Amino acid sequence: MHNWTTLSKNELEELREQLEKTYAGYISQNLKLDMSRGKPAGTQLDITNGILDALDNYITEDGTDARNYGVLDGLPEAKKLFSDLLGIPTSQIIIGGNSSLNLMYDSMMRLYVFGTQGHLPWCKQGPVKFLCPSPGYDRHFAICEDLGIEMLNVPMTEEGPDMDFVEELVKKDASIKGIWCVPLYSNPQGICYSEETVKRLANMEVAAPDFRIFWDNAYGVHPVYKEEKLADIFEAAEKAGNEDRIYYFFSTSKITFPGAGVSLMAASTKNIAEIKKHLTIQTIGHDKLNQLRTVRYFKDAAGIHHHMEKLAAELRPKFDIVLETLERELGDTGLATWTKPMGGYFVALDTLEGCAKETVELAKKAGVVLTGAGATYPYGKDPKDTNIRLAPTYPTVDELTLAMELFCVCVKLAGVNKLLKEA
Amino acid sequence: MHNWTTLSKNELEELREQLEKTYAGYISQNLKLDMSRGKPAGTQLDITNGILDALDNYITEDGTDARNYGVLDGLPEAKKLFSDLLGIPTSQIIIGGNSSLNLMYDSMMRLYVFGTQGHLPWCKQGPVKFLCPSPGYDRHFAICEDLGIEMLNVPMTEEGPDMDFVEELVKKDASIKGIWCVPLYSNPQGICYSEETVKRLANMEVAAPDFRIFWDNAYGVHPVYKEEKLADIFEAAEKAGNEDRIYYFFSTSKITFPGAGVSLMAASTKNIAEIKKHLTIQTIGHDKLNQLRTVRYFKDAAGIHHHMEKLAAELRPKFDIVLETLERELGDTGLATWTKPMGGYFVALDTLEGCAKETVELAKKAGVVLTGAGATYPYGKDPKDTNIRLAPTYPTVDELTLAMELFCVCVKLAGVNKLLKEA
């Protein structure tokens, strides 16, 4: 089949008729499939069940009773584990509760209410803006929206955010206070920031002295096909004298259990001291038994990497289905383009302009729930209505096969409808 | 020995000489004892070790996989357990992470940043004040201090906060936005709010339409000698049409493990809806496996009450030592008064005016760390320098016996020093 965008009206009408029949066939199957969120499947979680019995005792290496109060910023052995895994000194790490999103939200709240390093709180600086490389993670954008922080779209390139665009904005506008980044296997495109991008983010001239990069390394050790290297943002920022610019986040939500993992935040020692000043008011400490459970289960960084290979083996067939179905069904139609991520949790597809919403709606009517069209953009508004996030991890292989076939029918149907409207 | 305050200078000097010898004897023992915080002892925590193996599986009653993402406000069975325990409808409960302090801090942050029920955020209302019944819990006061909320001391009576005093203030000053309450076995005095006090708090006329009672029922099921009844604040507030006034907090920190318990917040359905609107931005959900562990271990509210009897049996000998030593050593000296709590975690002692700091300092020099003098008052400033919080739970019975004997020597020495200065 040739590129559909060059077909005649008659050919398109014929195609539409066929597609509508196929689509009706799916409708009659009463499907109920969910590809909307980056949730691991039960079978994936089973791989980690051993962690539930990993807590052989509750005394830490330094003799602390992990059942009791105390240790605000995390057990030394938990810091050590993640320090080795991520190459960040233990002195720059705070271990949190079960959610890195919570750490990000709280960090934003502190900046908003207290400010940082002597600068005025953001709530007292008048309107404040944030850069949002898009498509991106909807929950990042929701934090800004909750606080009334104005979001500015930043286009993505194959190397990360468009740095020419970013540099131009931040150097002249002091009300731009930060940028959201998922630097490795980005959500939703699976893009890995190049060394050059990391360097430019660390070095760029910013008008706001209280500018912060929210570095959400959510998929930092999550290859599916190939382990990509991420340049060390702290090293680059330190060299540039900008080490206070970085707030780094990580969690084991997609390493152990999404509902019961361990999160962490890392920052310059100056920032860590500032954060702990407020953190010690907010809590006496996070769940140390769960920290200990995690340490005892993995033992060391190599233990986590080995574990991630098992998870990758579980995920690979699912990513294969998505990518193979897209290639087979849409490969030469000209109706869509998509990314081929080496890891992470998502595949991002772009339809013809103005077709994403209709595609998602068609899939929904046939019983397949996708991430809402627009969700990957600030305010839920995809300016060209093209981007759809595919989350292949939760359904079974059989469900996913069916869902992806239906999805491609929907992409085609929405695409043909558009072409016919314009024909 | 008669009341020391009526002794002659010579008699006091003789006493001082004896006391200094006794004190020197303690110094030479190089003690290292900690009575500073309300921490359970290891032996108390051992009683609950069964919870570590209580998670037989991870599927909830409604079929949810507790390992995975989701369920923002807590598992239905966890809500049910605490609903039965506390007499609060499940629809008014949100289950949190491991720390109710964290829930209080976050609640205050939301009021400060977003306001409540359509009223201006507190950060936009100019200076805001909070009522602090004192002596009280230092970590409550620290939250206000962190946010720059001005704290007003409220005297305590045997029935709770002095309600004449409270009513007079709140009815005329709209900048007074709330009050901290530990209504049962209060920290540090062990006072239980009377039915009348609860009723007046629920009914009182407040100038601020966004006034909130932070009802920290930390010791709600924690009798040591006798189970006291607390009137239902929600029922009273609802009758008065003031149900939005109550923010209720609770946790299992002192039921299971302080470092790894389960917290909850309860409020009117209108408030719960408002809180969840922001909570859903802050996190995807708290640790559901730990919720499930807690439910499986206790099974029902009766299970918790039964468990609390075991903890009370563990704590009673320690409270006995504190109260018996105080009575024996200070009973008729006129140098101190103290409370005799029926439950909770503390005994509060008042020295002669201006003697608390010196007493704590003397104990510290002899190796016994007490809660800092003043810590039980806003800004750490006890206006009369009399209050000392005794936390008997952490030391062993032997350690506590020794520590209490030394403590009484310190109270006497500081008291005699004061009397001699005035003689």
Short mmCIF file of N, CA and C in Angstrom, two decimals, chain A residues 50 121 259 352:
data_model
loop_
_atom_site.label_atom_id
_atom_site.label_comp_id
_atom_site.label_asym_id
_atom_site.label_seq_id
_atom_site.Cartn_x
_atom_site.Cartn_y
_atom_site.Cartn_z
N GLY A 50 9.95 -11.51 45.91
CA GLY A 50 10.91 -11.87 46.96
C GLY A 50 11.16 -10.74 47.95
N PRO A 121 10.44 34.02 47.91
CA PRO A 121 9.55 32.90 47.55
C PRO A 121 8.87 33.21 46.22
N GLY A 259 3.39 0.88 44.06
CA GLY A 259 2.68 1.35 45.24
C GLY A 259 3.53 1.37 46.49
N LEU A 352 -1.54 12.36 11.77
CA LEU A 352 -1.67 13.58 10.97
C LEU A 352 -2.22 14.67 11.88
#
